[in-house]
Coordinates of C-alpha atoms and ligand atoms in Angstrom, one line a residue:
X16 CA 94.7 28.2 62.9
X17 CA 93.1 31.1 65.0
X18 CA 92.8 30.5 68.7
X19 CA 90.2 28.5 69.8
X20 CA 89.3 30.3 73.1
X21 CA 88.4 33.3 73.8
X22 CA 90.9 33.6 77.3
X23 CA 94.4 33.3 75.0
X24 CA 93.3 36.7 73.0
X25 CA 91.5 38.0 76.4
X26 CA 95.0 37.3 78.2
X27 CA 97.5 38.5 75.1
X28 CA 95.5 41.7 74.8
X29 CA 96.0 43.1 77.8
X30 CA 99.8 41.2 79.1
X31 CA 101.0 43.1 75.6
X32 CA 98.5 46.4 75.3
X33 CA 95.9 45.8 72.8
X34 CA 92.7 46.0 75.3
X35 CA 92.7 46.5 78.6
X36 CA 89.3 46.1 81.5
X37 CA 88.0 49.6 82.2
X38 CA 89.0 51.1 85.3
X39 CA 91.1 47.8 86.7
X40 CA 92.3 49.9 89.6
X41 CA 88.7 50.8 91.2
X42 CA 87.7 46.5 90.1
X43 CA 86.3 46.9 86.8
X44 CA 83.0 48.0 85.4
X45 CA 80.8 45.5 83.3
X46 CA 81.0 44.9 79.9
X47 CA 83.6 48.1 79.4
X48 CA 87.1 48.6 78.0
X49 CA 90.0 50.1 77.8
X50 CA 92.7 50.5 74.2
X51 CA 96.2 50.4 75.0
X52 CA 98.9 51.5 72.7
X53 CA 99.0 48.6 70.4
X54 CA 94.8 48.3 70.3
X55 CA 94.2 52.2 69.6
X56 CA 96.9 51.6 66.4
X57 CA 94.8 48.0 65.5
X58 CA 91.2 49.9 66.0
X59 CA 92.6 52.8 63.8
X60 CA 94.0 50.6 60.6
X61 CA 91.0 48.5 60.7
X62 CA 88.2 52.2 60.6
X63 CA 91.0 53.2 57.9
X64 CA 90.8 50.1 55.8
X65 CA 87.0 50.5 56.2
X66 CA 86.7 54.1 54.8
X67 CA 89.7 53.1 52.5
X68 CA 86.9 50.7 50.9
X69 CA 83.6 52.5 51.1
X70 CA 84.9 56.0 50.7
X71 CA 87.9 56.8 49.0
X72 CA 88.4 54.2 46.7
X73 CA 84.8 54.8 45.8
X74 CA 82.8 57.9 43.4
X75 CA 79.2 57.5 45.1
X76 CA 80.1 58.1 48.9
X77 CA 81.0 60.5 51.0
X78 CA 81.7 60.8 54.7
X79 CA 79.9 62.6 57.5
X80 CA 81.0 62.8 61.5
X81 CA 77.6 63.8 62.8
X82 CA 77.6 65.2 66.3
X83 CA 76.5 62.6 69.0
X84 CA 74.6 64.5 71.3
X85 CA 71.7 66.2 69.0
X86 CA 68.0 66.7 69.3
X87 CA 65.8 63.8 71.5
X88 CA 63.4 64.2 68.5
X89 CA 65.7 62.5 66.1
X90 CA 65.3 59.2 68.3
X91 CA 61.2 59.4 68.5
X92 CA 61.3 59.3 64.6
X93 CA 63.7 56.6 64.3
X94 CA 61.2 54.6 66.8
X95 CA 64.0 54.2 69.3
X96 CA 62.2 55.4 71.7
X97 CA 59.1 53.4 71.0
X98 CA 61.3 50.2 69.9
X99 CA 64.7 50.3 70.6
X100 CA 63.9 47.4 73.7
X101 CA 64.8 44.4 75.7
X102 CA 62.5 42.0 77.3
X103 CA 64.1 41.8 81.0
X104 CA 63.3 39.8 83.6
X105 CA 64.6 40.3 87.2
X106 CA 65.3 37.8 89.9
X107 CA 63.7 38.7 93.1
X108 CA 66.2 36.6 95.0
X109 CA 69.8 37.1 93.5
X110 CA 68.4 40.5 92.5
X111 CA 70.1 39.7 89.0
X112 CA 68.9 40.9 85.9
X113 CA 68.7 38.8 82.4
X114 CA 67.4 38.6 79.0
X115 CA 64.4 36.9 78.4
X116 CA 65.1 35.6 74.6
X117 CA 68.9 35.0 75.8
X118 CA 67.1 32.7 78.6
X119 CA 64.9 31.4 76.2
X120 CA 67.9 30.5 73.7
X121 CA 70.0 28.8 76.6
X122 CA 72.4 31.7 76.6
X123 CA 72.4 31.4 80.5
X124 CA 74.5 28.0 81.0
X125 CA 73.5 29.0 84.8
X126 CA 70.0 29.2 84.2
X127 CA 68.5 25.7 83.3
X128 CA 64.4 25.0 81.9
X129 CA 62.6 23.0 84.7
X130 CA 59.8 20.6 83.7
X131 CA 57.2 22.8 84.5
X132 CA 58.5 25.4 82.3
X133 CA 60.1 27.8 84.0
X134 CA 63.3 28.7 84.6
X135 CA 65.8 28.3 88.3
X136 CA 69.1 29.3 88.3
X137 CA 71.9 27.5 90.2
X138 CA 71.1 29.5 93.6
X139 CA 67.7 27.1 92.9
X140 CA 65.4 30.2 94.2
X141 CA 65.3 32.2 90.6
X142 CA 61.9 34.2 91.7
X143 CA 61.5 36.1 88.0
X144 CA 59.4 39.1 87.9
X145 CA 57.1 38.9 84.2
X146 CA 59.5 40.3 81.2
X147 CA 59.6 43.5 80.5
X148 CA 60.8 46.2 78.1
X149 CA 63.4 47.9 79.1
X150 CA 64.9 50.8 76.5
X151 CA 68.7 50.3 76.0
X152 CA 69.9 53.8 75.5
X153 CA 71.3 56.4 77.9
X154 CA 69.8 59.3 78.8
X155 CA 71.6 62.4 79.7
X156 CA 70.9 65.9 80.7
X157 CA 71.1 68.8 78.5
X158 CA 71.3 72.4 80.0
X159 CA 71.0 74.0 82.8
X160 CA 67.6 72.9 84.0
X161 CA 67.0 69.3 84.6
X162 CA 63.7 68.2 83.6
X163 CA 61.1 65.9 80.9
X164 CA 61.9 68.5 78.3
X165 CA 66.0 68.7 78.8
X166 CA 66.5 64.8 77.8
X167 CA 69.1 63.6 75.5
X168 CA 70.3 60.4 74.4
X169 CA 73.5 58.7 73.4
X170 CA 73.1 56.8 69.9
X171 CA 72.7 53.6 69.9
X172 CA 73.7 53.4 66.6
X173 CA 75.5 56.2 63.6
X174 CA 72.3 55.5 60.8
X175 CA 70.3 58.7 62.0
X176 CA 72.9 60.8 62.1
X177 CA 73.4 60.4 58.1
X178 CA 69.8 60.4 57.6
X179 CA 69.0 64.0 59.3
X180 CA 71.9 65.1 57.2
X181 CA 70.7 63.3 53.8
X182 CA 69.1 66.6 52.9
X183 CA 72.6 69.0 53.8
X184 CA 75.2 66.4 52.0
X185 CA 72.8 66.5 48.8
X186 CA 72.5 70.0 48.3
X187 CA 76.1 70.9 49.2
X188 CA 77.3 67.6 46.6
X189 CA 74.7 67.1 44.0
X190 CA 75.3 63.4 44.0
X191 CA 72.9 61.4 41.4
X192 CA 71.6 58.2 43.1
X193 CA 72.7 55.7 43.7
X194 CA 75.0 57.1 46.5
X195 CA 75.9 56.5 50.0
X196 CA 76.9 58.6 53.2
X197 CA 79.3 56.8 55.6
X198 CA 80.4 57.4 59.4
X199 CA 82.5 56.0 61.9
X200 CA 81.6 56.6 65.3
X201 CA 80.9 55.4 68.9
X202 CA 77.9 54.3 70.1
X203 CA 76.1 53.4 72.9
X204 CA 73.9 50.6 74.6
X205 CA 72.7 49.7 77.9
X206 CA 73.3 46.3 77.5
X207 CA 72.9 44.1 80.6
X208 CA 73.9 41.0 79.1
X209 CA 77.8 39.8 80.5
X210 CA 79.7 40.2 77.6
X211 CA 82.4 38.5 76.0
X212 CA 85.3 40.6 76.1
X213 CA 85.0 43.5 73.0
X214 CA 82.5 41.2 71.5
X215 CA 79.4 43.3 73.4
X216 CA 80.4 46.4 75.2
X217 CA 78.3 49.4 76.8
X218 CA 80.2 52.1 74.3
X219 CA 81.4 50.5 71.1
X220 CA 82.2 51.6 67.6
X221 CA 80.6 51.2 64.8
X222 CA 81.1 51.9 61.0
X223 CA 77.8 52.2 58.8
X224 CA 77.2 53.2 55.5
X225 CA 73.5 54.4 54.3
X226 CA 73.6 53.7 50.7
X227 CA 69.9 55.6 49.0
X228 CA 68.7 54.7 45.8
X229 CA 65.8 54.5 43.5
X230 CA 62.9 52.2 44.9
X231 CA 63.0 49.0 42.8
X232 CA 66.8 48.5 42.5
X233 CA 67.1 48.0 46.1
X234 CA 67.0 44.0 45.9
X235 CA 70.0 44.1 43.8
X236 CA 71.9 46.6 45.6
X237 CA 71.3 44.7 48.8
X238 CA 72.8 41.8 47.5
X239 CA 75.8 43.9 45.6
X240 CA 76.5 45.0 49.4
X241 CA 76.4 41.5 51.2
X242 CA 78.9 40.7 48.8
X243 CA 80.7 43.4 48.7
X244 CA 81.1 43.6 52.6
X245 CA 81.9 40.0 52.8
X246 CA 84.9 40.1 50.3
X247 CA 86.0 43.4 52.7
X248 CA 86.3 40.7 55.7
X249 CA 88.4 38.5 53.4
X250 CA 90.4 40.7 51.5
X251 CA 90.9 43.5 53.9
X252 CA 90.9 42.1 57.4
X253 CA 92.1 38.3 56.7
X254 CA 89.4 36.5 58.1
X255 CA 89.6 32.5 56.6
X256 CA 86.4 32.4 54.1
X257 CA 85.3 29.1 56.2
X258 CA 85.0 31.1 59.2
X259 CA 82.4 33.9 57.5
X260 CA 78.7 33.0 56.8
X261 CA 76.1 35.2 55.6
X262 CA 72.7 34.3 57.8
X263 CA 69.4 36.4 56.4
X264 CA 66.6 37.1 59.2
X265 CA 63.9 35.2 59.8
X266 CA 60.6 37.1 59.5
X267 CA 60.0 37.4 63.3
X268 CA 63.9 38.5 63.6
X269 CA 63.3 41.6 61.0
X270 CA 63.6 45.1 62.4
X271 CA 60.4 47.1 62.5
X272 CA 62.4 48.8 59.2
X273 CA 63.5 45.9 57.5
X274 CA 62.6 44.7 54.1
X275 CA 65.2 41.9 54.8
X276 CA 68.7 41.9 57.0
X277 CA 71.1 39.5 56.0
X278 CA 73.7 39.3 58.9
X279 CA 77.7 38.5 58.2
X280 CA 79.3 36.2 61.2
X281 CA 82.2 34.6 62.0
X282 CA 82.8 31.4 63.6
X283 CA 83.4 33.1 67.3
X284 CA 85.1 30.1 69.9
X285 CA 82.1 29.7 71.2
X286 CA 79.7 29.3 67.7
X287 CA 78.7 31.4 65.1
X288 CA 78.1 35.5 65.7
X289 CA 76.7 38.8 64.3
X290 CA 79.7 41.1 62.9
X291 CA 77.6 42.9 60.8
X292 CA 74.3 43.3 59.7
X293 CA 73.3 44.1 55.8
X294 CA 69.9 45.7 55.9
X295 CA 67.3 46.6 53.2
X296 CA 65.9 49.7 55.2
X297 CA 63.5 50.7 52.5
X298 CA 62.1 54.4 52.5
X299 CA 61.2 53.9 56.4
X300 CA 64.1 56.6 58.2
X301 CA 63.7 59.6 54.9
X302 CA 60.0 59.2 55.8
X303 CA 59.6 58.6 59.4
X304 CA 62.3 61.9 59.3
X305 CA 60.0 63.8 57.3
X306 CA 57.0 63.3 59.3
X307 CA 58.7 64.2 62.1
X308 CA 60.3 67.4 61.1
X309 CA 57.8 68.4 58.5
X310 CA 60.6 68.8 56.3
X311 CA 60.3 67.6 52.7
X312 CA 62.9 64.3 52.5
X313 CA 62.9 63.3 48.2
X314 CA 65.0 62.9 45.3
X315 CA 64.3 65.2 42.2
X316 CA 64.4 62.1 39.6
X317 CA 65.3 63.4 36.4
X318 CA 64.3 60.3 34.2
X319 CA 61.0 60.4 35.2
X320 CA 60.9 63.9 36.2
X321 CA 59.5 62.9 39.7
X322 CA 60.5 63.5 43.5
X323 CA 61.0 60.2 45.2
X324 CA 61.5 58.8 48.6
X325 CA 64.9 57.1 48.0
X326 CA 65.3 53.4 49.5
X327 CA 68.2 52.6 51.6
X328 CA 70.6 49.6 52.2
X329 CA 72.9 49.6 55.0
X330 CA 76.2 47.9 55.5
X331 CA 76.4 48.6 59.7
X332 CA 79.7 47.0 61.4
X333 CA 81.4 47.1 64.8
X334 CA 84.4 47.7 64.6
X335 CA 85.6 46.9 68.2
X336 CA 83.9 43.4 67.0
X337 CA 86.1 42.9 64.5
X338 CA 88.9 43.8 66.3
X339 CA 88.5 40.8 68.6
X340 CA 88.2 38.9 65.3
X341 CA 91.0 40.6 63.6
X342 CA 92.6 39.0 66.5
X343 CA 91.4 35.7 67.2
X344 CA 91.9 35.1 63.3
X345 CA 95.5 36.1 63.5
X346 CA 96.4 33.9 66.1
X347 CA 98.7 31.6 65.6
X348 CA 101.3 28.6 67.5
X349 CA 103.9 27.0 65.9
X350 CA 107.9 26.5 65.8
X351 CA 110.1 28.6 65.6
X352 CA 113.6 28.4 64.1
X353 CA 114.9 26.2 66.7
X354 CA 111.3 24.2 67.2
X355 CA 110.3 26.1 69.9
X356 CA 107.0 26.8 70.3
X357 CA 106.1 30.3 68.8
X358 CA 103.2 33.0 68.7
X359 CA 102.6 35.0 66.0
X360 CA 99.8 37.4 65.2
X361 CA 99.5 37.0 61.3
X362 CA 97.6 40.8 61.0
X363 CA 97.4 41.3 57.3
X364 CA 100.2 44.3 57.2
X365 CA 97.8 47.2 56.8
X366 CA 96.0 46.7 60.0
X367 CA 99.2 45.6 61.9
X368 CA 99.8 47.8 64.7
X369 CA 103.4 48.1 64.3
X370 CA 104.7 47.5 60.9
X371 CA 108.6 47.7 61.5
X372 CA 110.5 46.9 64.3
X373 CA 114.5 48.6 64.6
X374 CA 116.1 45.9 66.9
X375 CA 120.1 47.1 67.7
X376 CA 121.9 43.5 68.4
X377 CA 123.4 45.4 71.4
X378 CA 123.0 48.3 73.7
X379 CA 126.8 49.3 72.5
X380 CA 126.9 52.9 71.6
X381 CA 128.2 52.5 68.1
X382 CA 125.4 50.1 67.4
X383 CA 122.6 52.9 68.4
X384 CA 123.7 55.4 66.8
X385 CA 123.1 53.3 63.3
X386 CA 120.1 52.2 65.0
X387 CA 118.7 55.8 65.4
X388 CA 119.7 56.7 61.7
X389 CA 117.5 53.6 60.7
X390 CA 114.6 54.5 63.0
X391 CA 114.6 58.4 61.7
X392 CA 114.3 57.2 58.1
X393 CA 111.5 54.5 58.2
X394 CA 109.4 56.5 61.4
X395 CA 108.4 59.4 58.7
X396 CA 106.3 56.5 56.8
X397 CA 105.6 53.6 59.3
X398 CA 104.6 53.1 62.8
X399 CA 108.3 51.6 64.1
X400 CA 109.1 50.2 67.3
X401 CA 112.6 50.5 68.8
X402 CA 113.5 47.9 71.7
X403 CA 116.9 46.6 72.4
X404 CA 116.3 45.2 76.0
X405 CA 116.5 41.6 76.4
X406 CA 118.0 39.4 74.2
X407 CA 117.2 39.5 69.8
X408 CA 115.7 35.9 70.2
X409 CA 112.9 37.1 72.9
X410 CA 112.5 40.7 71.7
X411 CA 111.8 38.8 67.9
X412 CA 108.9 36.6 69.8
X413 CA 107.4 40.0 71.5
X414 CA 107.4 41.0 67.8
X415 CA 105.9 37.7 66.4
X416 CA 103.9 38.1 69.2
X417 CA 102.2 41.8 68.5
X418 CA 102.2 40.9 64.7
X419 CA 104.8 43.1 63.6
X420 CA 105.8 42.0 60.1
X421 CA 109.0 43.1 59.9
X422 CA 112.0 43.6 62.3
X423 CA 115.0 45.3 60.7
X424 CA 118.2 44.3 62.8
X425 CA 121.6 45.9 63.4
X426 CA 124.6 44.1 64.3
X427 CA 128.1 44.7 64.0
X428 CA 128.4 44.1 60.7
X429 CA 126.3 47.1 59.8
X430 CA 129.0 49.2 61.5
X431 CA 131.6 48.1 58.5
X432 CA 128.9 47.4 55.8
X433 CA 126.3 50.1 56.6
X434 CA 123.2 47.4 56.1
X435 CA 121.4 45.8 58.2
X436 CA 119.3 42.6 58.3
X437 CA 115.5 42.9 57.6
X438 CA 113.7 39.3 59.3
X439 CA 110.0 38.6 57.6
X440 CA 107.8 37.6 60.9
X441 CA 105.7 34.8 58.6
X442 CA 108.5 32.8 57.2
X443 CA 111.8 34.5 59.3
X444 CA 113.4 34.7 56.4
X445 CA 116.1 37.6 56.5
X446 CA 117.5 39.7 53.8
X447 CA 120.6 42.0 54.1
X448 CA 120.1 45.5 52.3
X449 CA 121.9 48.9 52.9
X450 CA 120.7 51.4 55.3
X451 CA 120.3 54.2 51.8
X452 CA 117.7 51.5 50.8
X453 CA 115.8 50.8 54.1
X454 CA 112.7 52.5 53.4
X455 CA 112.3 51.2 49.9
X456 CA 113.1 47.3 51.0
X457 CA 110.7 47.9 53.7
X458 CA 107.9 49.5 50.9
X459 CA 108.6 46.5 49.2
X460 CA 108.2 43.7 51.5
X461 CA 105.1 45.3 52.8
X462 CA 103.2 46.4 49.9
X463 CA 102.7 50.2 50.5
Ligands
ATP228 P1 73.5 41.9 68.5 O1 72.4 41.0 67.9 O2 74.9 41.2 68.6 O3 73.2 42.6 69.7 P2 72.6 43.9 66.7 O4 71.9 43.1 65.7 O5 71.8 44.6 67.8 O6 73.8 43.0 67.4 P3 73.2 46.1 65.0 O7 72.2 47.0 65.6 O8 72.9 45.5 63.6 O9 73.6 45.0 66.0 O10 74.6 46.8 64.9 C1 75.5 46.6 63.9 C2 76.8 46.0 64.4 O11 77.3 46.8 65.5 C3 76.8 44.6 64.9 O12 76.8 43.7 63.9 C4 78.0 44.5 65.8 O13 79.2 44.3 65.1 C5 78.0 45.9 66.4 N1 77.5 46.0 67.7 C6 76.2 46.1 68.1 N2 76.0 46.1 69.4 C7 77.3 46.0 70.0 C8 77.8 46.0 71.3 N3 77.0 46.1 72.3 N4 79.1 45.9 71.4 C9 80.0 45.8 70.4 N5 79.5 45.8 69.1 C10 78.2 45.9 68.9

């Protein structure tokens, strides 16, 4: 079972260093967080496993890391500027802010619909100004004078970064459509709504894919990538089929590039939420792009020996989302050995933070010196943890705990029979094998 509230991951993520509030020491800031030495390792596997999927295991894409601070124009052709909006409303009294559709959807448990229509929060004196748009990017400065004409923005979002460089990555590949140009990068948004934990964040992480191809075979290459993205979920990141739905967009939902989104969510504690978004962006960016620059943005078709505007699908993820889900899927309470009560974070072994854990029965000299020799062999190929404080039975439920999947132990015995004891965190089940043969019973058990 994965947790069922959103406080046990909130509370295990920071007591053991997955993900920590921003800035706790100065009170916080909203809807902003911190990775600690066990999240930064989970963040990492997971983007790995992603371009593992999309990239390397793959012939028709590529990678790109384009720079995040580029040219304000980029973000007039995109229509971010134009579109890239919230309707907000403000309370005159509490001087809160909100979001209108939120509001409207009964997001607000606080903020209840009166007869009359309108809305009063619990304070009872809600004085809303009329919505507005508000634009959910940051601005910055660029250069040394600050004016109209030195204004940047952070992306909201990795997509335009691959589509000002469609023209650079097909020259310098020669890549026959259909093919695809991937990124994983941070991005930002001003988003005022409070969030839940990593779920919605102000800076946040995203890993999209634009995949072009020949207008016409777009339909079936959108759905080719729903599937495709939803088996990666399953397959790659353990999340329980039953707890993944794919939702399309209702025609008032659609982006103002859309042809048709179909969003993957997961069954959040709360009810069902976005984890990624499947778009059919048709020709809109390569265009919009092109007008923009004045710069020529086709395909040379050879079959029918004409230049084309390719269409685009695109596969656009978060992956600090999926994090929390990586964790609230893993979750899990039940006995232990003895019947006591146990948690274990069942991370499919490629995103586990930690894969081995060298755990010396005692702190006796003799007992780390074979205890070093074991960590120097498997710390060349795995992330490995050495801890021999406290006693084996709690430091074994802080593994269980961080979703380590294997602990290899070393008692005395090793010190006659030079093994040592390697304990499987989803059954406990131990083998003994020889210290020559660590590494390879570790490969073994684990799978790579
Ligand atoms: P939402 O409706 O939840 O705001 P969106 O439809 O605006 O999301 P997209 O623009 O499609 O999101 O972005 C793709 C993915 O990026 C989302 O599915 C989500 O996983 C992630 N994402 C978007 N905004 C945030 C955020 N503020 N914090 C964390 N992840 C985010």
């Amino acid at each position: 079972m994965p947790a069922t509230d959103l406080d046990t991951i909130v509370s295990l993520a920071k007591r053991r260093g997955f993900v920590y509030p921003s800035a706790e020491i100065y009170g916080g800031f909203a809807n902003t967080y911190d990775y600690g030495p066990l999240g930064v390792e989970l963040k990492r596997n997971i983007r790995s496993e992603w371009w593992k999927a999309m990239v390397q295991e793959r012939d028709d894409v590529v990678g790109v890391d384009a720079a995040l601070i580029s040219n304000p124009r980029v973000w007039v052709a995109s229509g971010h500027v134009a579109n890239f909006t919230d309707p907000l409303v403000d309370c005159r009294t509490c001087k809160l802010r909100f979001r209108m559709d939120h509001i409207e959807e009964g997001q607000y448990e606080e903020i209840q619909r009166q007869e009359d229509g309108s809305y009063r929060c619990p304070r009872g004196k809600c004085d809303f100004t009329e919505p507005r748009e508000f634009n959910m990017m940051f601005k910055t400065q660029v250069g040394p004078v600050a004016n109209e004409e030195s204004v940047a923005f952070l992306p909201p979002e990795t997509a335009q970064g691959i589509f000002i460089n469609f023209e650079n990555v097909l020259n310098s590949t020669r890549k026959k459509l259909p093919f695809g140009i991937a990124q994983t990068r941070v991005s930002f948004r001003n988003e005022i709504t409070p969030g839940k934990f990593i779920f919605r964040t102000l800076e946040f992480e995203q890993m999209e894919m634009e995949y072009f191809c020949l207008p016409g075979t777009d339909r079936e290459l959108h759905r080719y990538w729903i599937d495709e993205r939803m088996r990666w979920y399953i397959d790659r990141v353990g999340i329980s089929p039953e707890r993944l739905r794919e939702r399309e967009h209702t025609a008032d939902e659609l982006s103002h590039y859309s042809a048709g989104t179909s969003d993957i969510e997961y069954l959040f504690p709360w009810g069902w939420g976005e984890l990624e978004g499947v778009a059919n962006r048709t020709d809109f960016d390569l265009k919009a792009h092109a007008a923009e620059s004045g710069h020529e943005l086709t395909y040379y078709d050879e079959d029918s020996g004409q230049h084309v505007v390719p269409y685009v699908i695109e596969p656009a993820a978060g992956l600090t989302r999926t994090v929390a889900v990586a964790m609230l899927e893993a979750y899990t309470e039940e006995p232990d050995e003895k019947g006591d009560n146990r948690i274990v974070l069942k991370f499919k072994p490629a995103i586990a933070p930690i894969k081995v854990a060298v755990l010396p029965l005692s702190k006796k000299p003799d007992l780390q010196g074979a205890s070093k020799r074991v960590s120097d062999l498997l710390r060349p190929h795995y992330m490995t943890q050495y801890d021999e404080t406290q006693s084996i039975g709690r430091r074994y439920r802080r593994q269980d705990e961080i979703g380590t999947p294997l602990c290899v132990t070393i008692d005395f015995e090793t010190l006659e029979d030079d093994a040592v004891t390697i304990r499987e965190r989803d059954t406990q089940e131990q083998i003994r094998v020889p210290i020559a043969n660590v590494v390879d019973a570790v490969r073994d058990k684990l799978g790579f």
